[in-house]
mmCIF file of C-alpha atoms in Angstrom:
data_model
loop_
_atom_site.group_PDB
_atom_site.id
_atom_site.type_symbol
_atom_site.label_atom_id
_atom_site.label_comp_id
_atom_site.label_asym_id
_atom_site.label_seq_id
_atom_site.Cartn_x
_atom_site.Cartn_y
_atom_site.Cartn_z
ATOM 1 C CA UNK A 1 1.376 -29.662 2.130
ATOM 2 C CA UNK A 2 4.522 -29.190 0.474
ATOM 3 C CA UNK A 3 6.386 -26.116 1.195
ATOM 4 C CA UNK A 4 9.769 -23.970 -0.125
ATOM 5 C CA UNK A 5 11.451 -21.516 2.081
ATOM 6 C CA UNK A 6 13.660 -19.099 0.524
ATOM 7 C CA UNK A 7 16.455 -17.523 2.781
ATOM 8 C CA UNK A 8 20.053 -16.671 2.299
ATOM 9 C CA UNK A 9 20.980 -17.174 5.999
ATOM 10 C CA UNK A 10 21.242 -20.697 7.029
ATOM 11 C CA UNK A 11 20.640 -20.164 10.862
ATOM 12 C CA UNK A 12 17.229 -19.591 9.871
ATOM 13 C CA UNK A 13 16.097 -22.255 7.580
ATOM 14 C CA UNK A 14 17.877 -24.359 9.791
ATOM 15 C CA UNK A 15 15.436 -23.120 12.416
ATOM 16 C CA UNK A 16 12.334 -22.964 10.171
ATOM 17 C CA UNK A 17 12.803 -26.513 9.605
ATOM 18 C CA UNK A 18 13.782 -27.914 13.423
ATOM 19 C CA UNK A 19 10.426 -26.376 13.756
ATOM 20 C CA UNK A 20 8.304 -28.012 11.412
ATOM 21 C CA UNK A 21 10.272 -31.230 11.805
ATOM 22 C CA UNK A 22 7.035 -32.927 13.856
ATOM 23 C CA UNK A 23 4.728 -31.536 11.033
ATOM 24 C CA UNK A 24 3.300 -33.763 8.337
ATOM 25 C CA UNK A 25 4.428 -30.913 5.687
ATOM 26 C CA UNK A 26 7.234 -31.796 3.512
ATOM 27 C CA UNK A 27 9.503 -28.778 3.876
ATOM 28 C CA UNK A 28 12.479 -27.983 1.172
ATOM 29 C CA UNK A 29 15.084 -25.105 1.523
ATOM 30 C CA UNK A 30 16.810 -22.842 -0.767
ATOM 31 C CA UNK A 31 19.300 -20.027 0.340
ATOM 32 C CA UNK A 32 18.964 -17.993 -3.104
ATOM 33 C CA UNK A 33 16.416 -16.991 -5.527
ATOM 34 C CA UNK A 34 18.479 -18.678 -8.205
ATOM 35 C CA UNK A 35 17.922 -22.103 -5.819
ATOM 36 C CA UNK A 36 14.472 -21.780 -5.279
ATOM 37 C CA UNK A 37 14.046 -21.601 -8.915
ATOM 38 C CA UNK A 38 15.500 -24.681 -9.822
ATOM 39 C CA UNK A 39 13.915 -26.388 -7.433
ATOM 40 C CA UNK A 40 10.495 -25.375 -8.674
ATOM 41 C CA UNK A 41 11.491 -26.861 -11.798
ATOM 42 C CA UNK A 42 11.918 -30.596 -10.315
ATOM 43 C CA UNK A 43 9.209 -30.203 -7.504
ATOM 44 C CA UNK A 44 5.763 -29.350 -7.109
ATOM 45 C CA UNK A 45 4.949 -27.058 -4.280
ATOM 46 C CA UNK A 46 2.070 -26.085 -2.950
ATOM 47 C CA UNK A 47 3.877 -22.660 -0.889
ATOM 48 C CA UNK A 48 6.532 -21.088 -0.921
ATOM 49 C CA UNK A 49 7.783 -18.864 1.754
ATOM 50 C CA UNK A 50 10.750 -15.960 1.010
ATOM 51 C CA UNK A 51 12.874 -13.670 3.052
ATOM 52 C CA UNK A 52 12.477 -10.060 1.236
ATOM 53 C CA UNK A 53 16.349 -9.332 0.998
ATOM 54 C CA UNK A 54 18.421 -11.380 -0.448
ATOM 55 C CA UNK A 55 21.381 -10.841 -2.367
ATOM 56 C CA UNK A 56 21.166 -11.105 -6.424
ATOM 57 C CA UNK A 57 17.313 -11.921 -6.309
ATOM 58 C CA UNK A 58 15.301 -10.726 -3.334
ATOM 59 C CA UNK A 59 12.323 -11.635 -2.226
ATOM 60 C CA UNK A 60 9.988 -9.897 -4.340
ATOM 61 C CA UNK A 61 11.850 -10.683 -7.759
ATOM 62 C CA UNK A 62 11.284 -13.992 -7.151
ATOM 63 C CA UNK A 63 7.576 -14.215 -6.258
ATOM 64 C CA UNK A 64 7.233 -12.175 -9.287
ATOM 65 C CA UNK A 65 8.853 -15.129 -11.431
ATOM 66 C CA UNK A 66 6.226 -17.741 -8.963
ATOM 67 C CA UNK A 67 2.993 -15.612 -9.596
ATOM 68 C CA UNK A 68 4.111 -15.450 -13.753
ATOM 69 C CA UNK A 69 5.546 -19.113 -14.035
ATOM 70 C CA UNK A 70 3.636 -21.133 -10.593
ATOM 71 C CA UNK A 71 0.523 -18.862 -10.483
ATOM 72 C CA UNK A 72 -1.215 -21.768 -8.577
ATOM 73 C CA UNK A 73 1.143 -21.098 -5.558
ATOM 74 C CA UNK A 74 0.356 -19.827 -2.482
ATOM 75 C CA UNK A 75 3.228 -16.854 -1.896
ATOM 76 C CA UNK A 76 4.257 -15.694 1.766
ATOM 77 C CA UNK A 77 6.717 -13.348 2.116
ATOM 78 C CA UNK A 78 9.321 -12.604 4.897
ATOM 79 C CA UNK A 79 9.825 -8.888 6.225
ATOM 80 C CA UNK A 80 11.875 -7.166 8.720
ATOM 81 C CA UNK A 81 10.189 -3.817 10.397
ATOM 82 C CA UNK A 82 12.042 -1.359 8.498
ATOM 83 C CA UNK A 83 11.546 -3.200 4.897
ATOM 84 C CA UNK A 84 7.428 -2.387 5.701
ATOM 85 C CA UNK A 85 7.509 -0.091 2.892
ATOM 86 C CA UNK A 86 8.902 -2.553 0.406
ATOM 87 C CA UNK A 87 6.800 -5.327 1.489
ATOM 88 C CA UNK A 88 4.163 -3.214 0.969
ATOM 89 C CA UNK A 89 5.100 -2.904 -2.274
ATOM 90 C CA UNK A 90 5.418 -6.700 -2.381
ATOM 91 C CA UNK A 91 1.749 -7.022 -1.566
ATOM 92 C CA UNK A 92 0.977 -6.965 -5.035
ATOM 93 C CA UNK A 93 2.467 -10.288 -5.817
ATOM 94 C CA UNK A 94 2.738 -12.242 -2.148
ATOM 95 C CA UNK A 95 -0.832 -12.886 -0.970
ATOM 96 C CA UNK A 96 0.773 -12.548 2.692
ATOM 97 C CA UNK A 97 3.869 -12.000 4.568
ATOM 98 C CA UNK A 98 5.088 -12.280 8.568
ATOM 99 C CA UNK A 99 6.824 -9.763 10.222
ATOM 100 C CA UNK A 100 10.622 -10.686 11.245
ATOM 101 C CA UNK A 101 11.516 -11.865 13.365
ATOM 102 C CA UNK A 102 8.142 -14.299 14.092
ATOM 103 C CA UNK A 103 7.534 -17.544 16.843
ATOM 104 C CA UNK A 104 7.986 -20.980 15.453
ATOM 105 C CA UNK A 105 4.144 -21.160 16.832
ATOM 106 C CA UNK A 106 3.611 -18.078 14.614
ATOM 107 C CA UNK A 107 4.726 -19.144 11.171
ATOM 108 C CA UNK A 108 2.702 -22.743 11.851
ATOM 109 C CA UNK A 109 -0.373 -21.204 12.810
ATOM 110 C CA UNK A 110 -0.172 -19.659 9.139
ATOM 111 C CA UNK A 111 0.643 -22.345 7.381
ATOM 112 C CA UNK A 112 -2.427 -24.702 8.853
ATOM 113 C CA UNK A 113 -5.014 -21.704 7.821
ATOM 114 C CA UNK A 114 -3.415 -21.501 4.447
ATOM 115 C CA UNK A 115 -3.249 -25.388 4.337
ATOM 116 C CA UNK A 116 -6.874 -25.102 5.597
ATOM 117 C CA UNK A 117 -7.950 -22.815 2.319
ATOM 118 C CA UNK A 118 -6.024 -24.917 0.104
ATOM 119 C CA UNK A 119 -8.175 -27.933 0.830
ATOM 120 C CA UNK A 120 -11.544 -26.554 0.360
ATOM 121 C CA UNK A 121 -10.909 -24.831 -2.929
ATOM 122 C CA UNK A 122 -13.597 -26.515 -4.978
ATOM 123 C CA UNK A 123 -10.545 -27.595 -8.023
ATOM 124 C CA UNK A 124 -7.479 -27.042 -9.252
ATOM 125 C CA UNK A 125 -9.024 -24.424 -11.810
ATOM 126 C CA UNK A 126 -10.440 -22.002 -9.321
ATOM 127 C CA UNK A 127 -7.322 -22.613 -6.959
ATOM 128 C CA UNK A 128 -5.512 -21.288 -9.881
ATOM 129 C CA UNK A 129 -7.892 -18.534 -11.019
ATOM 130 C CA UNK A 130 -7.685 -16.670 -7.397
ATOM 131 C CA UNK A 131 -4.228 -17.436 -6.333
ATOM 132 C CA UNK A 132 -2.965 -15.633 -9.491
ATOM 133 C CA UNK A 133 -4.798 -12.244 -8.867
ATOM 134 C CA UNK A 134 -2.196 -10.252 -8.918
ATOM 135 C CA UNK A 135 -3.809 -7.466 -6.141
ATOM 136 C CA UNK A 136 -5.399 -10.160 -3.933
ATOM 137 C CA UNK A 137 -4.602 -8.258 -0.762
ATOM 138 C CA UNK A 138 -3.249 -9.311 2.515
ATOM 139 C CA UNK A 139 -5.274 -10.218 5.479
ATOM 140 C CA UNK A 140 -6.821 -6.642 6.474
ATOM 141 C CA UNK A 141 -3.944 -5.451 8.906
ATOM 142 C CA UNK A 142 -5.179 -1.789 9.733
ATOM 143 C CA UNK A 143 -8.685 -3.423 10.681
ATOM 144 C CA UNK A 144 -6.259 -6.187 13.151
ATOM 145 C CA UNK A 145 -4.615 -2.816 14.853
ATOM 146 C CA UNK A 146 -8.334 -0.860 15.743
ATOM 147 C CA UNK A 147 -9.585 -4.410 16.434
ATOM 148 C CA UNK A 148 -6.454 -5.092 18.704
ATOM 149 C CA UNK A 149 -7.093 -1.454 20.452
ATOM 150 C CA UNK A 150 -10.454 -2.474 21.250
ATOM 151 C CA UNK A 151 -9.582 -5.579 22.816
ATOM 152 C CA UNK A 152 -7.287 -3.591 25.035
ATOM 153 C CA UNK A 153 -9.636 -1.040 25.760
ATOM 154 C CA UNK A 154 -7.700 1.449 24.560
ATOM 155 C CA UNK A 155 -9.701 2.568 21.309
ATOM 156 C CA UNK A 156 -10.598 5.977 22.063
ATOM 157 C CA UNK A 157 -11.206 7.872 18.063
ATOM 158 C CA UNK A 158 -8.718 9.386 18.484
ATOM 159 C CA UNK A 159 -6.585 6.957 18.254
ATOM 160 C CA UNK A 160 -8.423 4.945 15.766
ATOM 161 C CA UNK A 161 -7.927 8.148 13.058
ATOM 162 C CA UNK A 162 -4.726 8.508 13.586
ATOM 163 C CA UNK A 163 -4.242 4.608 13.044
ATOM 164 C CA UNK A 164 -6.176 5.407 9.926
ATOM 165 C CA UNK A 165 -4.640 8.441 8.433
ATOM 166 C CA UNK A 166 -1.389 6.371 7.702
ATOM 167 C CA UNK A 167 -3.034 4.893 5.088
ATOM 168 C CA UNK A 168 -3.940 7.567 2.095
ATOM 169 C CA UNK A 169 -6.124 5.535 0.474
ATOM 170 C CA UNK A 170 -7.884 4.369 3.360
ATOM 171 C CA UNK A 171 -8.075 7.679 4.753
ATOM 172 C CA UNK A 172 -9.905 8.809 1.472
ATOM 173 C CA UNK A 173 -12.101 6.165 0.923
ATOM 174 C CA UNK A 174 -13.501 6.537 5.161
ATOM 175 C CA UNK A 175 -13.996 10.116 3.878
ATOM 176 C CA UNK A 176 -16.066 9.419 0.862
ATOM 177 C CA UNK A 177 -18.379 7.045 2.961
ATOM 178 C CA UNK A 178 -18.831 9.565 5.018
ATOM 179 C CA UNK A 179 -19.573 12.402 2.944
ATOM 180 C CA UNK A 180 -22.443 9.790 1.118
ATOM 181 C CA UNK A 181 -25.740 10.570 1.641
ATOM 182 C CA UNK A 182 -25.859 7.377 3.380
ATOM 183 C CA UNK A 183 -24.284 9.162 6.636
ATOM 184 C CA UNK A 184 -23.845 12.776 5.908
ATOM 185 C CA UNK A 185 -27.341 13.973 5.786
ATOM 186 C CA UNK A 186 -25.834 17.412 4.086
ATOM 187 C CA UNK A 187 -22.892 18.080 6.439
ATOM 188 C CA UNK A 188 -19.804 16.874 4.295
ATOM 189 C CA UNK A 189 -16.392 16.837 6.116
ATOM 190 C CA UNK A 190 -12.797 16.669 4.720
ATOM 191 C CA UNK A 191 -11.014 15.636 7.974
ATOM 192 C CA UNK A 192 -10.554 12.304 8.808
ATOM 193 C CA UNK A 193 -10.887 12.907 12.525
ATOM 194 C CA UNK A 194 -14.592 14.158 12.487
ATOM 195 C CA UNK A 195 -15.098 11.519 9.967
ATOM 196 C CA UNK A 196 -14.042 9.019 12.620
ATOM 197 C CA UNK A 197 -16.052 10.552 15.742
ATOM 198 C CA UNK A 198 -19.347 10.733 12.629
ATOM 199 C CA UNK A 199 -19.391 7.137 11.924
ATOM 200 C CA UNK A 200 -18.455 5.911 15.191
ATOM 201 C CA UNK A 201 -15.771 3.578 16.326
ATOM 202 C CA UNK A 202 -17.844 0.492 15.407
ATOM 203 C CA UNK A 203 -19.551 1.673 12.453
ATOM 204 C CA UNK A 204 -15.559 3.430 11.289
ATOM 205 C CA UNK A 205 -14.453 -0.604 12.331
ATOM 206 C CA UNK A 206 -16.479 -1.861 9.928
ATOM 207 C CA UNK A 207 -15.914 0.326 6.970
ATOM 208 C CA UNK A 208 -11.921 -0.278 7.581
ATOM 209 C CA UNK A 209 -12.437 -4.196 7.351
ATOM 210 C CA UNK A 210 -14.881 -3.820 4.293
ATOM 211 C CA UNK A 211 -12.321 -1.176 2.507
ATOM 212 C CA UNK A 212 -9.157 -3.300 3.359
ATOM 213 C CA UNK A 213 -11.095 -6.671 2.156
ATOM 214 C CA UNK A 214 -12.527 -5.663 -1.031
ATOM 215 C CA UNK A 215 -9.453 -3.255 -2.302
ATOM 216 C CA UNK A 216 -8.985 -5.178 -4.964
ATOM 217 C CA UNK A 217 -11.820 -4.602 -5.884
ATOM 218 C CA UNK A 218 -11.928 -0.984 -6.190
ATOM 219 C CA UNK A 219 -10.140 -1.064 -9.319
ATOM 220 C CA UNK A 220 -12.114 -2.721 -11.777
ATOM 221 C CA UNK A 221 -14.606 -0.769 -13.504
ATOM 222 C CA UNK A 222 -17.107 -3.655 -13.860
ATOM 223 C CA UNK A 223 -17.835 -3.688 -10.384
ATOM 224 C CA UNK A 224 -20.314 -1.082 -8.930
ATOM 225 C CA UNK A 225 -18.832 -0.291 -5.777
ATOM 226 C CA UNK A 226 -21.065 2.382 -4.640
ATOM 227 C CA UNK A 227 -23.938 -0.381 -4.886
ATOM 228 C CA UNK A 228 -21.685 -3.243 -3.901
ATOM 229 C CA UNK A 229 -21.033 -1.287 -0.705
ATOM 230 C CA UNK A 230 -24.929 0.061 0.185
ATOM 231 C CA UNK A 231 -26.153 -4.202 -0.132
ATOM 232 C CA UNK A 232 -22.771 -4.907 2.090
ATOM 233 C CA UNK A 233 -23.519 -2.524 4.485
ATOM 234 C CA UNK A 234 -27.299 -2.441 4.735
ATOM 235 C CA UNK A 235 -27.267 -6.613 4.830
ATOM 236 C CA UNK A 236 -24.894 -6.563 7.851
ATOM 237 C CA UNK A 237 -26.851 -4.112 9.607
ATOM 238 C CA UNK A 238 -29.914 -5.625 9.057
ATOM 239 C CA UNK A 239 -28.171 -8.992 10.437
ATOM 240 C CA UNK A 240 -26.408 -7.577 13.421
ATOM 241 C CA UNK A 241 -30.616 -6.033 14.119
ATOM 242 C CA UNK A 242 -31.953 -9.861 13.901
ATOM 243 C CA UNK A 243 -29.168 -11.537 15.430
ATOM 244 C CA UNK A 244 -29.925 -8.723 18.643
ATOM 245 C CA UNK A 245 -33.598 -10.246 18.926
ATOM 246 C CA UNK A 246 -32.409 -13.864 19.060
ATOM 247 C CA UNK A 247 -28.838 -14.686 18.590
ATOM 248 C CA UNK A 248 -27.441 -11.985 21.047
ATOM 249 C CA UNK A 249 -24.268 -14.112 21.792
ATOM 250 C CA UNK A 250 -23.416 -13.889 17.550
ATOM 251 C CA UNK A 251 -24.113 -10.410 16.782
ATOM 252 C CA UNK A 252 -20.715 -9.507 15.839
ATOM 253 C CA UNK A 253 -20.426 -12.590 13.819
ATOM 254 C CA UNK A 254 -23.578 -12.007 11.924
ATOM 255 C CA UNK A 255 -22.718 -8.628 11.310
ATOM 256 C CA UNK A 256 -19.111 -9.701 10.078
ATOM 257 C CA UNK A 257 -20.627 -12.074 7.823
ATOM 258 C CA UNK A 258 -23.433 -10.028 6.267
ATOM 259 C CA UNK A 259 -20.663 -7.403 5.399
ATOM 260 C CA UNK A 260 -18.464 -9.650 3.677
ATOM 261 C CA UNK A 261 -20.876 -12.084 2.550
ATOM 262 C CA UNK A 262 -20.928 -10.272 -1.336
ATOM 263 C CA UNK A 263 -16.724 -10.854 -1.447
ATOM 264 C CA UNK A 264 -16.710 -13.795 -3.820
ATOM 265 C CA UNK A 265 -18.367 -12.450 -6.795
ATOM 266 C CA UNK A 266 -15.528 -9.375 -6.883
ATOM 267 C CA UNK A 267 -13.010 -12.158 -6.940
ATOM 268 C CA UNK A 268 -14.717 -13.687 -9.748
ATOM 269 C CA UNK A 269 -14.714 -10.899 -11.367
ATOM 270 C CA UNK A 270 -11.245 -10.139 -11.434
ATOM 271 C CA UNK A 271 -10.087 -13.620 -11.699
ATOM 272 C CA UNK A 272 -11.323 -14.492 -14.765
ATOM 273 C CA UNK A 273 -11.765 -11.202 -16.584
ATOM 274 C CA UNK A 274 -12.545 -12.753 -20.119
ATOM 275 C CA UNK A 275 -15.927 -14.212 -18.456
ATOM 276 C CA UNK A 276 -16.977 -11.265 -16.401
ATOM 277 C CA UNK A 277 -19.003 -9.175 -18.607
ATOM 278 C CA UNK A 278 -21.202 -12.151 -19.392
ATOM 279 C CA UNK A 279 -20.997 -13.374 -16.201
ATOM 280 C CA UNK A 280 -22.717 -9.976 -15.201
ATOM 281 C CA UNK A 281 -25.319 -9.573 -17.803
ATOM 282 C CA UNK A 282 -26.240 -13.236 -17.444
ATOM 283 C CA UNK A 283 -26.671 -12.601 -13.431
ATOM 284 C CA UNK A 284 -28.532 -9.006 -13.991
ATOM 285 C CA UNK A 285 -31.844 -10.603 -14.147
ATOM 286 C CA UNK A 286 -31.435 -13.639 -12.721
ATOM 287 C CA UNK A 287 -32.588 -15.127 -9.173
ATOM 288 C CA UNK A 288 -30.769 -16.792 -6.360
ATOM 289 C CA UNK A 289 -30.811 -20.393 -7.938
ATOM 290 C CA UNK A 290 -30.398 -19.271 -11.345
ATOM 291 C CA UNK A 291 -27.023 -16.915 -10.407
ATOM 292 C CA UNK A 292 -25.696 -20.419 -8.553
ATOM 293 C CA UNK A 293 -26.499 -21.972 -11.775
ATOM 294 C CA UNK A 294 -24.609 -19.768 -13.986
ATOM 295 C CA UNK A 295 -21.664 -19.431 -11.789
ATOM 296 C CA UNK A 296 -20.883 -23.308 -11.923
ATOM 297 C CA UNK A 297 -21.506 -23.258 -15.222
ATOM 298 C CA UNK A 298 -18.721 -20.512 -16.134
ATOM 299 C CA UNK A 299 -16.690 -21.325 -13.218
ATOM 300 C CA UNK A 300 -17.108 -24.503 -11.650
ATOM 301 C CA UNK A 301 -17.692 -22.518 -8.506
ATOM 302 C CA UNK A 302 -20.097 -20.283 -6.857
ATOM 303 C CA UNK A 303 -19.081 -16.801 -5.454
ATOM 304 C CA UNK A 304 -19.876 -18.063 -2.188
ATOM 305 C CA UNK A 305 -17.052 -20.928 -2.126
ATOM 306 C CA UNK A 306 -14.224 -18.450 -3.707
ATOM 307 C CA UNK A 307 -15.656 -15.664 -0.908
ATOM 308 C CA UNK A 308 -14.890 -18.485 1.687
ATOM 309 C CA UNK A 309 -11.874 -19.869 0.381
ATOM 310 C CA UNK A 310 -10.366 -16.341 1.035
ATOM 311 C CA UNK A 311 -11.561 -15.552 4.795
ATOM 312 C CA UNK A 312 -10.449 -18.954 5.580
ATOM 313 C CA UNK A 313 -7.123 -18.581 4.065
ATOM 314 C CA UNK A 314 -6.558 -15.055 5.946
ATOM 315 C CA UNK A 315 -8.072 -17.346 9.053
ATOM 316 C CA UNK A 316 -11.474 -15.761 9.488
ATOM 317 C CA UNK A 317 -13.893 -18.081 12.383
ATOM 318 C CA UNK A 318 -15.304 -20.636 11.038
ATOM 319 C CA UNK A 319 -18.934 -18.682 11.858
ATOM 320 C CA UNK A 320 -17.721 -15.846 9.586
ATOM 321 C CA UNK A 321 -16.572 -18.545 6.748
ATOM 322 C CA UNK A 322 -19.883 -20.426 7.142
ATOM 323 C CA UNK A 323 -21.953 -17.266 6.834
ATOM 324 C CA UNK A 324 -20.705 -16.426 3.961
ATOM 325 C CA UNK A 325 -20.260 -19.902 2.270
ATOM 326 C CA UNK A 326 -24.053 -20.659 3.092
ATOM 327 C CA UNK A 327 -25.955 -17.244 2.864
ATOM 328 C CA UNK A 328 -27.239 -18.291 -0.148
ATOM 329 C CA UNK A 329 -27.464 -21.868 0.194
ATOM 330 C CA UNK A 330 -31.267 -22.400 2.843
ATOM 331 C CA UNK A 331 -30.560 -26.590 3.017
ATOM 332 C CA UNK A 332 -27.064 -25.645 4.664
ATOM 333 C CA UNK A 333 -27.868 -22.208 6.184
ATOM 334 C CA UNK A 334 -31.240 -23.759 7.833
ATOM 335 C CA UNK A 335 -29.448 -26.962 9.338
ATOM 336 C CA UNK A 336 -27.847 -27.743 12.798
ATOM 337 C CA UNK A 337 -25.008 -25.488 13.663
ATOM 338 C CA UNK A 338 -24.898 -22.879 11.167
ATOM 339 C CA UNK A 339 -27.118 -20.395 13.142
ATOM 340 C CA UNK A 340 -24.732 -17.582 11.850
ATOM 341 C CA UNK A 341 -25.047 -18.651 8.329
ATOM 342 C CA UNK A 342 -29.749 -18.896 8.695
ATOM 343 C CA UNK A 343 -29.288 -15.105 9.838
ATOM 344 C CA UNK A 344 -27.185 -13.820 7.068
ATOM 345 C CA UNK A 345 -29.051 -16.014 4.833
ATOM 346 C CA UNK A 346 -32.359 -14.212 5.896
ATOM 347 C CA UNK A 347 -30.934 -10.789 6.147
ATOM 348 C CA UNK A 348 -29.907 -11.134 2.384
ATOM 349 C CA UNK A 349 -33.181 -12.260 1.387
ATOM 350 C CA UNK A 350 -34.662 -9.780 2.747
ATOM 351 C CA UNK A 351 -32.601 -6.851 2.243
ATOM 352 C CA UNK A 352 -33.209 -7.970 -1.983
ATOM 353 C CA UNK A 353 -36.817 -8.413 -1.498
ATOM 354 C CA UNK A 354 -37.247 -12.221 -1.756
ATOM 355 C CA UNK A 355 -39.853 -13.962 0.067
ATOM 356 C CA UNK A 356 -39.358 -15.917 2.806
ATOM 357 C CA UNK A 357 -40.908 -19.341 2.732
ATOM 358 C CA UNK A 358 -42.863 -20.519 5.809
ATOM 359 C CA UNK A 359 -41.037 -23.489 6.553
ATOM 360 C CA UNK A 360 -38.004 -20.619 7.406
ATOM 361 C CA UNK A 361 -39.852 -18.602 9.233
ATOM 362 C CA UNK A 362 -41.084 -21.601 11.381
ATOM 363 C CA UNK A 363 -38.094 -23.057 12.106
ATOM 364 C CA UNK A 364 -36.166 -19.771 13.213
ATOM 365 C CA UNK A 365 -39.468 -18.442 14.830
ATOM 366 C CA UNK A 366 -38.786 -14.813 13.527
ATOM 367 C CA UNK A 367 -43.028 -14.118 12.122
ATOM 368 C CA UNK A 368 -43.417 -11.757 14.777
ATOM 369 C CA UNK A 369 -40.070 -9.560 14.062
ATOM 370 C CA UNK A 370 -40.357 -9.684 10.338
ATOM 371 C CA UNK A 371 -42.166 -6.762 10.023
ATOM 372 C CA UNK A 372 -40.150 -4.049 11.971
ATOM 373 C CA UNK A 373 -36.892 -5.629 9.571
ATOM 374 C CA UNK A 374 -38.430 -5.705 6.524
ATOM 375 C CA UNK A 375 -39.520 -1.628 7.483
ATOM 376 C CA UNK A 376 -35.422 -1.383 8.892
ATOM 377 C CA UNK A 377 -34.444 -2.835 4.923
ATOM 378 C CA UNK A 378 -36.782 -0.579 3.788
ATOM 379 C CA UNK A 379 -35.026 2.363 5.333
ATOM 380 C CA UNK A 380 -31.413 0.847 4.106
ATOM 381 C CA UNK A 381 -32.666 1.093 0.504
ATOM 382 C CA UNK A 382 -33.692 4.062 0.616
ATOM 383 C CA UNK A 383 -30.232 5.549 2.650
#
């Protein structure tokens, strides 16, 4: 992997070079945006990592040019805490950012995840299309903060609500979902703290993850977000219920994979706007196999491959990535070692009303559970 680092402070560039000396990556450095653009003309790079605050041309300006001229490149930005608001603005052209100061291990960990994601993209066409989505979001940061509270044992509802209120857009979305027919039971609220109490820590954490992950799709008029929310949450809740019965040590992984299993379709619509309407029209009445064939014809990649790329890029666990990647591929989902994927696959079938073949039922040993899972799916559809 070829990486270009850009910073006007030579000491920082020297430190980065020393940190990555023993890696197999090819690393070059530039002291300014202008020098970086000259290097880009001469050499192919897979990743560019730029400091945010630089004289003459700042990181956002540089990455904006890179996004237009080299859309296949992964773009990372470095920013100090005091520059957070500026860095947030740059999130429309930077795929990820790293807060300064940072340790070498933290940088290497992110670059390893980026390299792994790039290796798993099906082809250059899809990689370029996904990387050039202008609103491709950064990894879900508020979700990570809430998870950190939970792991430290300090995740009371008031603290969770305080974090959510820091993001006006997310606050609105939490209120919308709380006041929807799925959760409100006729009793609406305009108070984020009351909404969090009503949903509970587990549900609101899931919704924060969903909202941040799918944020890039919310502005697309072709995507039925209400339908997407309902289906994703239903598959997630159904999959978690199934895991509690037959895979109790993987409940969290099944729940998250179910929540995110539809993300690739949204990415494809954003990445290929000229084909989006034709795609949606053709899959409207297609079955699973037909939908896969349509995606391969139009995009040379399935929505699961694209969704898995995004989650791999963000550093989600292998179980969750597999749960998304194989959620529509029984020959993979039902193979040994992919138990999370198997349950997400079955949860999707049950929610979508697709019959499950006898071999799958026998392989997973789920025959006695099917009646109550089907009943749960019916309730979730009617919610």
